[in-house]
Short mmCIF file of C-alpha atoms and ligand atoms in Angstrom, two decimals:
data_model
loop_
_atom_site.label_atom_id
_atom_site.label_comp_id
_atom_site.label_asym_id
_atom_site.label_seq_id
_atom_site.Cartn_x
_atom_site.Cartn_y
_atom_site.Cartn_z
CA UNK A 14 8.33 7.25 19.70
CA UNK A 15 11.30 9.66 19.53
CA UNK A 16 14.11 7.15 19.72
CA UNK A 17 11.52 5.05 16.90
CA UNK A 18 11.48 7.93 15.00
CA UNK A 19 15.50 8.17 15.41
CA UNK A 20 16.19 5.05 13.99
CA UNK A 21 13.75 4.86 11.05
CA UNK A 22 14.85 8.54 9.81
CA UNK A 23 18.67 6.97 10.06
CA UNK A 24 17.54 3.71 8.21
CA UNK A 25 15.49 5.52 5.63
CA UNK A 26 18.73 7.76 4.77
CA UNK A 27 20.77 5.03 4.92
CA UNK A 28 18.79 2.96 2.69
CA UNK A 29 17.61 5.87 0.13
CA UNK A 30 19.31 4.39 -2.96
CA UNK A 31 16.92 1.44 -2.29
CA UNK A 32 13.40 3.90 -2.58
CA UNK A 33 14.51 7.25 -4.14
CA UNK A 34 13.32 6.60 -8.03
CA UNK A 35 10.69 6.58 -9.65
CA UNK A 36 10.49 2.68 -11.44
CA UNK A 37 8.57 4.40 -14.49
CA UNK A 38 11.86 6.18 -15.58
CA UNK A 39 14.46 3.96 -14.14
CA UNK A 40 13.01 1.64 -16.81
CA UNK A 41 14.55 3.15 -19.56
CA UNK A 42 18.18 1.46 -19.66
CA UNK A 43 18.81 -2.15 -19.62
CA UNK A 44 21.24 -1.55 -16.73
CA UNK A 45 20.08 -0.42 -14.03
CA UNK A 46 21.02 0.67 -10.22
CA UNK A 47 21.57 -2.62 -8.53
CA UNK A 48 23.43 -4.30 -11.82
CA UNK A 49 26.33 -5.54 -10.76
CA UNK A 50 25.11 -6.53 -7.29
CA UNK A 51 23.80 -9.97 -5.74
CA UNK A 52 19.98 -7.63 -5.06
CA UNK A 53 20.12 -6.72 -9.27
CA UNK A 54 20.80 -10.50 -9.98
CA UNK A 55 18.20 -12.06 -8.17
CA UNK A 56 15.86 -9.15 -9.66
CA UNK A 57 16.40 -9.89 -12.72
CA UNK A 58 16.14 -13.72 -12.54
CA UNK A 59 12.44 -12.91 -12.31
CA UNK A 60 10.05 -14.37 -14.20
CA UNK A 61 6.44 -11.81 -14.57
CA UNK A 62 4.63 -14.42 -12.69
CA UNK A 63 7.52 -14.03 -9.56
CA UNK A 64 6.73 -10.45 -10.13
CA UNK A 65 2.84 -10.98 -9.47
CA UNK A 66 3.00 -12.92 -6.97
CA UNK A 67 5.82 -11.45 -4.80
CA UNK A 68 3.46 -7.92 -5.44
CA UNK A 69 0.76 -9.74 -3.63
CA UNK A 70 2.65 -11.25 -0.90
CA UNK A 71 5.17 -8.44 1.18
CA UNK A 72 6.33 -10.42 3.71
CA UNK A 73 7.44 -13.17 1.00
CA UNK A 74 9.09 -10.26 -0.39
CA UNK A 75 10.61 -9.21 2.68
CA UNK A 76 11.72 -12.20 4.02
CA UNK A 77 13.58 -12.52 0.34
CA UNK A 78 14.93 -9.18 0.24
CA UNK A 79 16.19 -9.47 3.79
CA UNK A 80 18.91 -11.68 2.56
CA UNK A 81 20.12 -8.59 0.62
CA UNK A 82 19.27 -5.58 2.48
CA UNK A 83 19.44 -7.17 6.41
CA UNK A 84 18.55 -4.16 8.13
CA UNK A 85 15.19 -4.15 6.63
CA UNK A 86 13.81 -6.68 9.54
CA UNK A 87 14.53 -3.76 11.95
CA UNK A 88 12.90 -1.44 9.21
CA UNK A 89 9.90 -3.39 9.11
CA UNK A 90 9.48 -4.11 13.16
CA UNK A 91 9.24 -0.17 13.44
CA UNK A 92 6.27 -0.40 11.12
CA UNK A 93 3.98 -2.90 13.59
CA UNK A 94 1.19 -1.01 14.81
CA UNK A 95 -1.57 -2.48 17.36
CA UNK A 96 -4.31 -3.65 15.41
CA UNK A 97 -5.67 -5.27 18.88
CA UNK A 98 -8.86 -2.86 18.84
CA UNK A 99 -10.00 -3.97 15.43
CA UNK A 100 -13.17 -4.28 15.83
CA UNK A 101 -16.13 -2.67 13.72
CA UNK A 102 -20.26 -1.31 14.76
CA UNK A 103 -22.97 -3.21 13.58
CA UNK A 104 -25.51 -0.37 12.31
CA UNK A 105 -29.19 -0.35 11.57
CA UNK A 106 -29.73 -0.10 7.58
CA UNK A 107 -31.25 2.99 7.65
CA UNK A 108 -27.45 4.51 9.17
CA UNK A 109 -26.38 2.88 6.38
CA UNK A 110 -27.84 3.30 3.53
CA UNK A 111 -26.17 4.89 0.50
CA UNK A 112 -22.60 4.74 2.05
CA UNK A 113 -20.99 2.30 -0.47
CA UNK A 114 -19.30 -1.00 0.63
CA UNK A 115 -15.58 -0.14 0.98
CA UNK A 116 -16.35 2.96 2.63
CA UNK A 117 -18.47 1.91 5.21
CA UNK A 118 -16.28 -0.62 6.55
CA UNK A 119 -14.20 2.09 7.01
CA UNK A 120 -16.04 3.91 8.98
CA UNK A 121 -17.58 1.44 11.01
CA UNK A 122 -14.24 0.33 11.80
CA UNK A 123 -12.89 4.14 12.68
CA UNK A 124 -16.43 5.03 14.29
CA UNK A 125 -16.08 2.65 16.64
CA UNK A 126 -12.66 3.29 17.58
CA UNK A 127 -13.67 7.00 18.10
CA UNK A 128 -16.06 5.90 20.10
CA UNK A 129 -14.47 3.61 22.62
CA UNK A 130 -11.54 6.21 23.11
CA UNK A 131 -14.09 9.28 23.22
CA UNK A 132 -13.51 12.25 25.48
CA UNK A 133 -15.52 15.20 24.54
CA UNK A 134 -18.45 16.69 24.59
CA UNK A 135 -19.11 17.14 20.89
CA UNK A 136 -17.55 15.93 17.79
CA UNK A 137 -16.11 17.84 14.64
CA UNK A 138 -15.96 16.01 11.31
CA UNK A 139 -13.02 17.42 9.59
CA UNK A 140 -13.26 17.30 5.95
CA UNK A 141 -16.41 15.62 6.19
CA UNK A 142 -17.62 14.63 2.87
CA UNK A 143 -20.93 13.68 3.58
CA UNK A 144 -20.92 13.00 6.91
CA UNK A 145 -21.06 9.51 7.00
CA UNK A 146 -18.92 9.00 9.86
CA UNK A 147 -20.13 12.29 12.13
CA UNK A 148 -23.79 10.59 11.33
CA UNK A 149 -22.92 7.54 13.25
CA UNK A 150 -21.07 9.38 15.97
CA UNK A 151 -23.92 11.43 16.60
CA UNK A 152 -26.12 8.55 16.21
CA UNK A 153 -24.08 6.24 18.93
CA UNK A 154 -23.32 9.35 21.36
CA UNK A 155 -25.91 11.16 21.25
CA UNK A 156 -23.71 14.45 21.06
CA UNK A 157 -23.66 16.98 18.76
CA UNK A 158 -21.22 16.51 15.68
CA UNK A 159 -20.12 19.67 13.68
CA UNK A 160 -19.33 18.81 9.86
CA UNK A 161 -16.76 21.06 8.35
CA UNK A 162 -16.99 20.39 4.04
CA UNK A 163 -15.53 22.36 1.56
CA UNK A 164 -18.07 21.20 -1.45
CA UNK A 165 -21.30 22.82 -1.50
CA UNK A 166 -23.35 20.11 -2.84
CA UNK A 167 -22.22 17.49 -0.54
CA UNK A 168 -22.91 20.14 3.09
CA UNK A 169 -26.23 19.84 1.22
CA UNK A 170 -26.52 16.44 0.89
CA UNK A 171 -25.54 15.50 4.39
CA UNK A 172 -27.60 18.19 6.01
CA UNK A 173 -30.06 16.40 4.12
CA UNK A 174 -29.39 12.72 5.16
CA UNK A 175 -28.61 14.04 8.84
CA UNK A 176 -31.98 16.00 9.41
CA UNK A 177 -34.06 12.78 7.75
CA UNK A 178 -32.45 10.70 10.62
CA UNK A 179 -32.91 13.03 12.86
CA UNK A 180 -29.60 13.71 14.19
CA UNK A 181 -27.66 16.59 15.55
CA UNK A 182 -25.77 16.87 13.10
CA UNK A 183 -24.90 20.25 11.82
CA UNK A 184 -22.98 21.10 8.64
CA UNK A 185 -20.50 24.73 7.85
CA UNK A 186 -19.81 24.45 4.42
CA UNK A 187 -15.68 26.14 4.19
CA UNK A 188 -12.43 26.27 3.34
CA UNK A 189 -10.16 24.44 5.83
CA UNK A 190 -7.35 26.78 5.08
CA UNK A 191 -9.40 30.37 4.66
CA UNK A 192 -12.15 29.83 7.59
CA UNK A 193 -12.93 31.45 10.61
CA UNK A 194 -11.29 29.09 12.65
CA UNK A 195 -12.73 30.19 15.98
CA UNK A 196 -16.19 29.97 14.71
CA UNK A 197 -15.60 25.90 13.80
CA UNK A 198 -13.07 24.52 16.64
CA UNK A 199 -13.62 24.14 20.43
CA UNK A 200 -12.40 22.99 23.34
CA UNK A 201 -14.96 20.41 23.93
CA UNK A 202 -14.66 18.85 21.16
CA UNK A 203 -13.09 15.19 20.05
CA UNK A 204 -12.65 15.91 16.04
CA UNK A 205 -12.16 13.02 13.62
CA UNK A 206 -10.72 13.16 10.17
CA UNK A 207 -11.20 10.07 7.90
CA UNK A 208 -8.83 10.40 5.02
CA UNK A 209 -8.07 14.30 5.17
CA UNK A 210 -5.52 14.75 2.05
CA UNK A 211 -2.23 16.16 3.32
CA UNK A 212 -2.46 20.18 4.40
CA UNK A 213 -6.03 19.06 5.28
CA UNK A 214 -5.23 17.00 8.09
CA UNK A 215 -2.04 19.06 9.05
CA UNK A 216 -4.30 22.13 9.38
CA UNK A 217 -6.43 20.37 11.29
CA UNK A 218 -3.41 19.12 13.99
CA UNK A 219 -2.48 23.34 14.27
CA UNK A 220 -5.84 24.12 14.65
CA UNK A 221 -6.94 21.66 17.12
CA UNK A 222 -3.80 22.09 19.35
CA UNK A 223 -4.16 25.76 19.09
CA UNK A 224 -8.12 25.61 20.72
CA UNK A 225 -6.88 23.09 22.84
CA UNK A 226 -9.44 19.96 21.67
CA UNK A 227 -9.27 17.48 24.35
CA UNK A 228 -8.90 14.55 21.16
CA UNK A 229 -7.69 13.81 17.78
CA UNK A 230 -8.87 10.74 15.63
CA UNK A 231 -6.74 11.19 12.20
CA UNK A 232 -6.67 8.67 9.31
CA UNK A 233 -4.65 10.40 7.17
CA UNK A 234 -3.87 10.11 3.31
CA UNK A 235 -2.74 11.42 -0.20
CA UNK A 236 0.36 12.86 1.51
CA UNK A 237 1.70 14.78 -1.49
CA UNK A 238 -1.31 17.04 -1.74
CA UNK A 239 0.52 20.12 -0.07
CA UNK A 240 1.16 23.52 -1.05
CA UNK A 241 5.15 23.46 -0.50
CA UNK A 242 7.31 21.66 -2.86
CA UNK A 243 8.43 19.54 -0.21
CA UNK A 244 7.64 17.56 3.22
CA UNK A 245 7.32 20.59 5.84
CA UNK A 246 8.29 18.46 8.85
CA UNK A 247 5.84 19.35 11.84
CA UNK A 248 7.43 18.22 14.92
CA UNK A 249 10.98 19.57 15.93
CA UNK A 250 12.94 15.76 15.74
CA UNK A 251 11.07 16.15 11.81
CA UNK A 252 12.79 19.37 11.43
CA UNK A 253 15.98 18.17 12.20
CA UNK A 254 16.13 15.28 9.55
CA UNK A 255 17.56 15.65 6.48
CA UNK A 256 15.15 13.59 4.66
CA UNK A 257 13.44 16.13 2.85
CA UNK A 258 10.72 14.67 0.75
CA UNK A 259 9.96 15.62 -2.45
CA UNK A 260 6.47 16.11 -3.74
CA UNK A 261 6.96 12.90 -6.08
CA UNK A 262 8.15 11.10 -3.28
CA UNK A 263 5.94 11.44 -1.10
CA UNK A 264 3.46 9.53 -3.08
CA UNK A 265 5.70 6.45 -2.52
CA UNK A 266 3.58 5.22 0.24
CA UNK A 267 0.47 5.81 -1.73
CA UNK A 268 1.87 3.13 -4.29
CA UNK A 269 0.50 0.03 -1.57
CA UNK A 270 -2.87 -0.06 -3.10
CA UNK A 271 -5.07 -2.90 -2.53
CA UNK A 272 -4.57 -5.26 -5.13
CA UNK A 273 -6.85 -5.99 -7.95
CA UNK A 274 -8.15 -8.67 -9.85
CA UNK A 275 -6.75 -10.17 -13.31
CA UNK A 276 -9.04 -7.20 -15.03
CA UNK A 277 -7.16 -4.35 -12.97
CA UNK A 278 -4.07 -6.40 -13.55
CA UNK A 279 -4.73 -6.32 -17.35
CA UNK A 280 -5.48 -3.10 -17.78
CA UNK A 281 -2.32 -1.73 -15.88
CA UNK A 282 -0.07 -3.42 -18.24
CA UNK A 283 -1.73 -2.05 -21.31
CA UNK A 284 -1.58 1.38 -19.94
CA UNK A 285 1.71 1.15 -18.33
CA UNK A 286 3.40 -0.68 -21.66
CA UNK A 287 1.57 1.97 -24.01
CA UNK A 288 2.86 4.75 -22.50
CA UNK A 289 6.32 3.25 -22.07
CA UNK A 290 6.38 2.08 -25.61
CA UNK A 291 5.15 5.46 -26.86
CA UNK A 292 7.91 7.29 -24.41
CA UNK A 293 10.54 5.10 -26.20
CA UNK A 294 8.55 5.79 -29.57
CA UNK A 295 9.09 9.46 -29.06
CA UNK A 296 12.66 9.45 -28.01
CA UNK A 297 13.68 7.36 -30.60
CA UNK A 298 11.76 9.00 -33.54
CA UNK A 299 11.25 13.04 -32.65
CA UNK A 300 14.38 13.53 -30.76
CA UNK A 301 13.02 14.14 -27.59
CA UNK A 302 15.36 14.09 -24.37
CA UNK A 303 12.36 13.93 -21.54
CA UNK A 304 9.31 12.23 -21.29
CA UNK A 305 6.14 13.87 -22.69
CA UNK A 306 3.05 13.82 -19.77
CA UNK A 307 0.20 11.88 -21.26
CA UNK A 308 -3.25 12.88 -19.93
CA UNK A 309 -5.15 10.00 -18.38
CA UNK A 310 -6.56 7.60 -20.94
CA UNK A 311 -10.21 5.91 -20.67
CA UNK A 312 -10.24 1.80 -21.42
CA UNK A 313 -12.06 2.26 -24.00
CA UNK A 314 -9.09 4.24 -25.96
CA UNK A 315 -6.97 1.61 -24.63
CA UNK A 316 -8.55 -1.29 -25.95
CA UNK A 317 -8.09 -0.03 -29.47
CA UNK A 318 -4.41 -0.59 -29.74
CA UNK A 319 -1.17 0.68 -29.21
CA UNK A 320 -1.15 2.70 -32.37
CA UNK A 321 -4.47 4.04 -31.89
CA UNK A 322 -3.21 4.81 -28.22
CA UNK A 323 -0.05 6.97 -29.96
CA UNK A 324 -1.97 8.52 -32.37
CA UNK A 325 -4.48 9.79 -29.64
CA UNK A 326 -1.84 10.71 -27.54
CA UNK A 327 0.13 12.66 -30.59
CA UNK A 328 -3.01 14.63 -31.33
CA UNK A 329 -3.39 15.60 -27.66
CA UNK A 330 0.39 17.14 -27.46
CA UNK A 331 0.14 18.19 -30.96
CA UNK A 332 2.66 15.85 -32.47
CA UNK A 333 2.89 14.74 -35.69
CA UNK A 334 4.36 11.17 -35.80
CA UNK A 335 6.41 9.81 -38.51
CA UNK A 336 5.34 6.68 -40.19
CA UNK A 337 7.31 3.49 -37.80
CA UNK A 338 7.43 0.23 -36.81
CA UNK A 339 4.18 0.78 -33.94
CA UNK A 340 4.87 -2.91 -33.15
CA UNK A 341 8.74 -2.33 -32.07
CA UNK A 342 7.71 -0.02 -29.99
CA UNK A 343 4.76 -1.71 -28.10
CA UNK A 344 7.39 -4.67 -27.97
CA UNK A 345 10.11 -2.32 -25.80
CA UNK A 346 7.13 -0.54 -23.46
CA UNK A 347 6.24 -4.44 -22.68
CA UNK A 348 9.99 -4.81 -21.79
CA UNK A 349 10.27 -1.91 -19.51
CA UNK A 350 7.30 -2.94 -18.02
CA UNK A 351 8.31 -5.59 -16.78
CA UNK A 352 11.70 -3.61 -16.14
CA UNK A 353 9.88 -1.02 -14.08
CA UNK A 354 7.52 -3.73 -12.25
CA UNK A 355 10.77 -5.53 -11.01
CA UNK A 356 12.34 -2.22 -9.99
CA UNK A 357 9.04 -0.97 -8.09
CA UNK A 358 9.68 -4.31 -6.12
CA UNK A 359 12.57 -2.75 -4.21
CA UNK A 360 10.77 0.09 -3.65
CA UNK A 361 7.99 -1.84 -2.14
CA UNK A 362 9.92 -2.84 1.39
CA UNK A 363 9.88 0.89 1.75
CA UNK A 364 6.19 2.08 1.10
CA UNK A 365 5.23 1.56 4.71
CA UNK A 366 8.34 2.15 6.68
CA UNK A 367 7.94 6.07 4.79
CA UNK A 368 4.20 6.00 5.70
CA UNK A 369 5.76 5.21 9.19
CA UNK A 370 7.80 8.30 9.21
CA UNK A 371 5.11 10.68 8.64
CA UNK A 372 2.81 9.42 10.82
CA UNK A 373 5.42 9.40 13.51
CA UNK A 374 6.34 12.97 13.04
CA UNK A 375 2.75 14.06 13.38
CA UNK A 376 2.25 11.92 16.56
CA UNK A 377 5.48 13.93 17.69
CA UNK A 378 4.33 17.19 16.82
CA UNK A 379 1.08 16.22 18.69
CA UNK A 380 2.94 14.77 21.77
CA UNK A 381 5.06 17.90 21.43
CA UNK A 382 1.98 20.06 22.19
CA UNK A 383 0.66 17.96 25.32
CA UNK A 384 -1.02 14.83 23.89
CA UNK A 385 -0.76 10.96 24.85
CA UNK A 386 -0.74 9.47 21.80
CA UNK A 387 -1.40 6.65 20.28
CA UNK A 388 -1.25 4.86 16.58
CA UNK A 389 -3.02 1.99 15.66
CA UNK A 390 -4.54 0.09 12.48
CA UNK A 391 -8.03 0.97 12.49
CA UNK A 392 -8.94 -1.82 9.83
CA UNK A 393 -7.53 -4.43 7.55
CA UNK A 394 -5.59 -3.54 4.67
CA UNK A 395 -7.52 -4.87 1.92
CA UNK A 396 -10.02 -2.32 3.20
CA UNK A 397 -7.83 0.37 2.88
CA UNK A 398 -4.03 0.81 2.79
CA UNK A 399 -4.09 4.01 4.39
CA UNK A 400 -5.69 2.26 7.40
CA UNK A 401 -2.97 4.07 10.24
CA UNK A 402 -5.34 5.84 12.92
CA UNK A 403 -3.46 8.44 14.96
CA UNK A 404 -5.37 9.16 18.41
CA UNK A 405 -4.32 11.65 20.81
CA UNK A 406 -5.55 12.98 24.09
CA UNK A 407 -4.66 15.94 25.51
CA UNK A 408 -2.94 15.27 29.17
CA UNK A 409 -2.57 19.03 30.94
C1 SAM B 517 -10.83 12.12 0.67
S1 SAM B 517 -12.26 13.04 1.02
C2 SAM B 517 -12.75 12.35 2.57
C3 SAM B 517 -14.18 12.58 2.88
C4 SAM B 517 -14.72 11.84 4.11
N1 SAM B 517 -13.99 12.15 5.30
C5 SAM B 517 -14.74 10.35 3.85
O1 SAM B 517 -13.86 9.63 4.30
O2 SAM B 517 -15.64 9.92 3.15
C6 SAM B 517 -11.63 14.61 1.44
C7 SAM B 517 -12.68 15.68 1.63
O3 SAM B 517 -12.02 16.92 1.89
C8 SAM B 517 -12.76 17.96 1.28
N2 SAM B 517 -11.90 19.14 1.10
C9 SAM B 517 -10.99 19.34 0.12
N3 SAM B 517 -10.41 20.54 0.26
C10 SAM B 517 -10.97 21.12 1.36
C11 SAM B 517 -10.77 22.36 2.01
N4 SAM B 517 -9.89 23.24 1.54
N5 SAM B 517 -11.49 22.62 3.12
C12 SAM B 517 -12.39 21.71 3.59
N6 SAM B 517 -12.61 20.51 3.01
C13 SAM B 517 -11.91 20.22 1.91
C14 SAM B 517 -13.19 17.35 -0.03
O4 SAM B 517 -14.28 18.06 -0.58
C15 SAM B 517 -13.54 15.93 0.39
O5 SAM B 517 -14.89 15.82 0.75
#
């Protein structure tokens, strides 16, 4: 994992002109940063429907993009994970019930890998939610599963659900980063964390390898949710790159979404265009140097035009906009959106290899501290991008 770890924090510097943008603002100028190059030719030979499809189809797009960028076939091998233990539990319907579709497939899938690689005593659900997931560990163990929540109303809820099944099951409603830690974490237990944001699941690693838990199950997501400006690198190899992720980038990864249908499709480019068209609207007619945040917009707003769409936005900035051609403008955000779609292409052979990264340097940091550790894909894609499980054991 080290030398791994070696190589893609080399590649990833080495490639950073390829990744470190953001599409949305590189839009702006007809030229762009691979004009001029064989990469920005063949980019912008694309037609929208290219685009599409190559969006839905990586390793098309990396088997095309390998003509320009070669090293990313080495870039991409450091990104296979095991996905030979994907396998899922079949539950009664009353374990079930009320966990909606994507979600439990999720956690059938991660349950079950919990279970197989179980050592423990007890369980702690970090950032539990509901307690979907410590429900069926408790359920197919039989051991006694501690949910840690920060919302009120949802401790409540899953207390609820847990005592009508009759589980042991036992909720503390607190704050992962002002708790009494001692009170929550022991050294019997095997804690699991499906889709802790950021600090959450890196507080959880400290804490856990602090009281010495004998196993870690960790899904983790929404990477830029920390308190630092930056990527706080956890292991010591981490410390000692000079990547240094931003905030903004660090939500590169998060940009491999499962696809949607035409309708998602649809309404992206609406959004997207509008609030392209009304960034070039507002350059253009007030003056202004940067772009101007937009809150998020409901469909409903959308569907009433691009106009409509400025003159919402205006009143929410308090702007008053001059009377101008509204269809010039939705005309250039169309352009840049398929500027900044073409751009975000590039960007794509590097969503995963980044993911890859930071889940390396926490398996680091963990192997640092005495675990074996392993990563896998707990579940296909489609079900959830963020589908990386890191599982470590404690070995002395
Ligand atoms: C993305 S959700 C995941 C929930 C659950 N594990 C699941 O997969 O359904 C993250 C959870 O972390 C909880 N959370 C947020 N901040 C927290 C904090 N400071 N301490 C404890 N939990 C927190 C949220 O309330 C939310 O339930």
């Amino acid at each position: 994992m080290r030398t791994q770890y070696k190589q893609l924090d080399h590649l990833l510097l080495e490639h950073q002109h390829y990744w470190r943008f953001e599409p949305f603002h590189a839009s702006q100028t007809l030229e762009h940063r691979f004009t001029h190059t064989e990469l920005g030719t063949w980019l912008d030979g694309l037609s929208m429907s290219d685009v599409q499809g190559f969006k839905q189809d990586l390793p098309s797009l990396l088997s095309q993009l390998t003509e320009y960028l070669p090293q990313l076939t080495e870039l991409t091998q450091f990104c296979q994970l095991d996905k030979s233990a994907l396998t899922s539990l079949t539950l009664d319907s009353h374990l079930s019930s009320g966990i909606p579709g994507r979600k439990l497939s999720q956690i059938t899938a991660m349950g079950s890998q919990a279970l197989a690689t179980h050592h423990g005593s007890e369980w702690l659900e970090w950032c539990a939610g509901k307690g979907f997931l410590g429900r069926i560990l408790a359920h197919h163990s039989q051991q006694a599963v501690t949910s840690f929540e920060w919302q009120e109303s949802l401790c409540q809820q899953g207390q609820l659900d847990a005592d009508k099944q009759q589980l042991p099951v036992h909720f503390v409603q607190g704050d992962a980063f002002a708790c009494d830690h001692q009170s929550v974490f022991n050294s019997n237990q095997h804690a699991v964390a499906l889709h802790a944001c950021g600090d959450l699941h890196v507080s959880l690693m400290q804490h856990a390898t602090q009281y010495q838990l004998p196993t870690l199950s960790i899904a983790p997501c929404c990477y830029h949710l920390i308190q630092a400006d930056r990527y706080q690198p956890l292991s010591s190899l981490g410390q000692q790159s000079n990547l240094a992720l931003s905030k903004t980038e660090l939500r590169i990864p998060l940009q491999e979404t499962v696809t949607g249908g035409e309708r998602v499709l649809k309404h992206r480019f609406l959004e997207m265009s509008y609030r392209l068209g009304l960034d070039e609207l507002l350059r253009k007619e007030l003056g202004f140097a940067e772009y101007q945040p937009i809150p998020s917009v409901k469909k409903s707003q959308l569907q009433l035009g691009f106009e409509a769409f400025c003159q919402w936005a205006a009143e929410r900035k308090g702007l008053a906009l001059p009377k101008c051609d509204f269809i010039h403008y939705q005309t250039l955000g169309e352009q840049r959106f398929v500027r900044m779609e073409k751009l975000s292409l590039i960007q794509m052979a590097f969503h995963r290899p980044l993911e890859m990264w930071l889940i390396l340097d926490k398996a680091l940091f963990l192997e640092e501290r005495g675990y074996q550790v392993g990563l896998t894909e707990f579940c296909d894609k489609k079900i959830t991008p963020r589908n990386i499980l890191i599982h470590a054991v404690l070995s002395r």
